[in-house]
Amino acid sequence: MARKWASTAVMLYLLIVAFMYWYIFSWADPAIPAVFKGTAADPSTFLNARELMLSEEYSEIRNFLFFASTPYEWLFYFLILLLGLSRAFEKWAVSVSKWRVLQTAIYLFWLSVLSFAAVFPFNYVSYSLGKKYNINTQDFASWMEDEVIDFWISFGEMILIVSVLYWLIRKRPKKWWLHAWLLSVPFSLFMMFVQPVLIDPLYNDFYPLKNKELEHKILELASKADIPADHVYEVNMARKTNALNAYVTGIGSNSRIVLWDTTLRKLADNEILFIMAHEMAHYVEKHIYIGIATYLLLTLAGLRITAWMMGYIIRRWGKVLKIPAVESISSLPLFLLISAVLLFASEPLSNYISRYEETRADRYAVEMTKDSGAAVRTFQELTRAGLSEVNPPALVKWFRYSHPTMLERISRLENYNSESRND
C-alpha cells in the first residue's frame, strides 16, 4: 500500500505542476484592462520594451516556482513518512541517548539536513533566476552563508518548539493544542521583540541613517503621526539586491524604522518620505497588532484542526505511515505536512486582510505627504527595480500578494488626484 500511495502522491504533484504551468504560461493574460491603457498605471508608460519583456518573464517563472515548490514540500513530508525515514531517525536518536531533549535534537538534525537538501534545488534556482535578471547582486558564497545561517537558526528554534510541543502532547494528550497555542503567544511576541537586535544583524549590517537631513524629515513626519521614534536605520542591501524596500520592525522599545540603501540611492527624498509615511500608517492604525491578533487566531484554529487530523490519520493509517502514536516524534512530518497545507489554504484570507491594510496605508501616506505625484513615481520605480508584475493572474494574487497589485495602487492614486481636484 505504501508504494501505491507514494506513486499516487508523485502523480498528483506532477498534475498540480502541469496545471500551474498551463495556467501561468498559457492561460493567464498579463495585459492590463483597456481602461488603464495610457494611464500612469500602464507599465508601457514607464517601462521600456526590454523592461516589459523581462518583467513578464521574471514574474511568470517566479510564480511557477512558488506553485511548484509549495506542494513539493508537502510531498517531501509525505514520502518521509511512507518510506519510514522519520521512524528510522527516531529509532536512531533513541539508540544514541536516553535524554529526550538530545533525542529530539538528533532527530531534528537529520530531518533538517534532509529537508535542506530536498529544497535546495528550488532555492538555488530562485537565487540563479534573480542573478540572471539582475535583481540579485549577491555572490554565491554570501548567498550560501545566509542559507547556512537560516539552517542553524531554524534548527535552534525547532529544538525548543518541538521539545515543548511533544512534551505537551505526552502530558496533555487531549488538550495539547490549546496549551501549545497559549505558549505560542508570549513566544511570538518575544521573537518579534528580539528580531531587530539579535536575528536581523546576522544577515546584514544596520546603522543609523547617514543622511541626517533626510533623517530629520522622517522624524518630523513621525512626530506628526505621534510615533515615538528617535532614529532611522539603513541596511546595506546593495551587496545582495537591486530591489527597493523600507519597513518598520520590532515591537516596544526595539521597534525600528529601516531603509534599504538601494532605496536611498534610487529614490528622491519626497518619494522616500511617502514610503515612510506608508510604514508609519501601519503603526498609527495598529496594523501590527491586528496582524498579531489575526496570526494568533489562525494559529489557534490551525492547531485545533491539526490535532484532530493527526489523531484521525494515525488511528486509521498509522501503520502505513510508520507512526506508532501521536506522541512519537516520528509523527512530526505529519504535523508539518498538515500545518503547511492549512497555512497555504489560509493565504487568500490573510493576504486579503493584508492588502486592505496596505491600501489604507497608501491612502494615509498620500494624505499625510500631500504629494501623490511622488507616490506614483515611487510605485513605478518599485516596479522597475524588482521587475514586478503590474497585473498578476487571480490565483497568483490570492496566494502570493500581501500587497495590492501595482495596477491597483497606482490607479487608486490617480483616482485620489481626481477627487482632490474636484474638492
CSV table of N, CA and C in Angstrom, one decimal, residues 160-169 171-172 175-191 295-296 299-300 303:
chain,number,residue,atom,x,y,z
A,160,LEU,N,13.7,23.9,20.5
A,160,LEU,CA,12.9,24.4,21.5
A,160,LEU,C,11.4,24.1,21.3
A,161,ILE,N,10.9,24.5,20.1
A,161,ILE,CA,9.5,24.3,19.8
A,161,ILE,C,9.0,22.9,19.9
A,162,VAL,N,9.8,22.0,19.2
A,162,VAL,CA,9.4,20.6,19.1
A,162,VAL,C,9.5,19.9,20.5
A,163,SER,N,10.5,20.2,21.2
A,163,SER,CA,10.7,19.6,22.6
A,163,SER,C,9.5,20.0,23.5
A,164,VAL,N,9.1,21.2,23.5
A,164,VAL,CA,7.9,21.7,24.3
A,164,VAL,C,6.6,21.1,23.7
A,165,LEU,N,6.5,21.1,22.4
A,165,LEU,CA,5.3,20.6,21.7
A,165,LEU,C,5.0,19.1,22.1
A,166,TYR,N,6.1,18.3,22.0
A,166,TYR,CA,5.9,16.8,22.2
A,166,TYR,C,5.8,16.5,23.7
A,167,TRP,N,6.4,17.4,24.5
A,167,TRP,CA,6.2,17.2,26.0
A,167,TRP,C,4.7,17.5,26.3
A,168,LEU,N,4.1,18.5,25.7
A,168,LEU,CA,2.7,18.8,25.9
A,168,LEU,C,1.8,17.7,25.4
A,169,ILE,N,2.2,17.1,24.2
A,169,ILE,CA,1.4,16.0,23.7
A,169,ILE,C,1.4,14.8,24.6
A,171,LYS,N,1.9,15.0,28.0
A,171,LYS,CA,1.3,15.4,29.2
A,171,LYS,C,-0.2,15.7,29.1
A,172,ARG,N,-0.6,16.3,28.0
A,172,ARG,CA,-1.9,16.7,27.8
A,172,ARG,C,-2.4,16.2,26.4
A,175,LYS,N,-5.7,18.0,25.1
A,175,LYS,CA,-5.7,19.5,25.0
A,175,LYS,C,-4.3,20.1,24.7
A,176,TRP,N,-3.4,19.3,24.2
A,176,TRP,CA,-2.1,19.8,23.9
A,176,TRP,C,-2.1,21.0,23.0
A,177,TRP,N,-3.0,20.9,22.0
A,177,TRP,CA,-3.1,22.0,21.0
A,177,TRP,C,-3.4,23.4,21.7
A,178,LEU,N,-4.3,23.4,22.7
A,178,LEU,CA,-4.6,24.6,23.4
A,178,LEU,C,-3.5,25.1,24.2
A,179,HIS,N,-2.8,24.2,24.9
A,179,HIS,CA,-1.6,24.6,25.7
A,179,HIS,C,-0.5,25.1,24.8
A,180,ALA,N,-0.3,24.5,23.7
A,180,ALA,CA,0.7,24.9,22.7
A,180,ALA,C,0.4,26.3,22.2
A,181,TRP,N,-0.8,26.5,21.9
A,181,TRP,CA,-1.2,27.9,21.4
A,181,TRP,C,-1.0,28.9,22.5
A,182,LEU,N,-1.3,28.6,23.8
A,182,LEU,CA,-1.1,29.6,24.8
A,182,LEU,C,0.3,29.9,25.0
A,183,LEU,N,1.2,28.9,24.9
A,183,LEU,CA,2.6,29.2,25.0
A,183,LEU,C,3.2,30.0,23.7
A,184,SER,N,2.5,29.8,22.6
A,184,SER,CA,2.9,30.4,21.4
A,184,SER,C,2.8,31.9,21.4
A,185,VAL,N,1.8,32.4,22.2
A,185,VAL,CA,1.5,33.8,22.3
A,185,VAL,C,2.8,34.6,22.8
A,186,PRO,N,3.2,34.3,24.0
A,186,PRO,CA,4.4,35.0,24.5
A,186,PRO,C,5.7,34.7,23.7
A,187,PHE,N,5.8,33.5,23.1
A,187,PHE,CA,6.9,33.2,22.3
A,187,PHE,C,7.0,34.0,21.0
A,188,SER,N,5.8,34.2,20.4
A,188,SER,CA,5.7,35.0,19.2
A,188,SER,C,6.1,36.5,19.5
A,189,LEU,N,5.6,37.0,20.6
A,189,LEU,CA,5.8,38.4,20.9
A,189,LEU,C,7.3,38.6,21.3
A,190,PHE,N,7.9,37.6,21.9
A,190,PHE,CA,9.3,37.6,22.3
A,190,PHE,C,10.2,37.6,21.0
A,191,MET,N,9.8,36.8,20.0
A,191,MET,CA,10.6,36.7,18.8
A,191,MET,C,10.5,38.0,18.0
A,295,TYR,N,-2.9,36.5,13.3
A,295,TYR,CA,-1.9,35.3,13.3
A,295,TYR,C,-2.3,34.4,14.4
A,296,LEU,N,-2.5,34.9,15.6
A,296,LEU,CA,-2.8,34.1,16.7
A,296,LEU,C,-4.1,33.3,16.6
A,299,THR,N,-3.6,30.6,14.1
A,299,THR,CA,-2.7,29.6,14.7
A,299,THR,C,-3.6,28.7,15.6
A,300,LEU,N,-4.5,29.3,16.4
A,300,LEU,CA,-5.4,28.5,17.3
A,300,LEU,C,-6.2,27.6,16.5
A,303,LEU,N,-4.0,24.8,14.9
A,303,LEU,CA,-3.5,23.8,15.9
A,303,LEU,C,-4.7,22.8,16.2
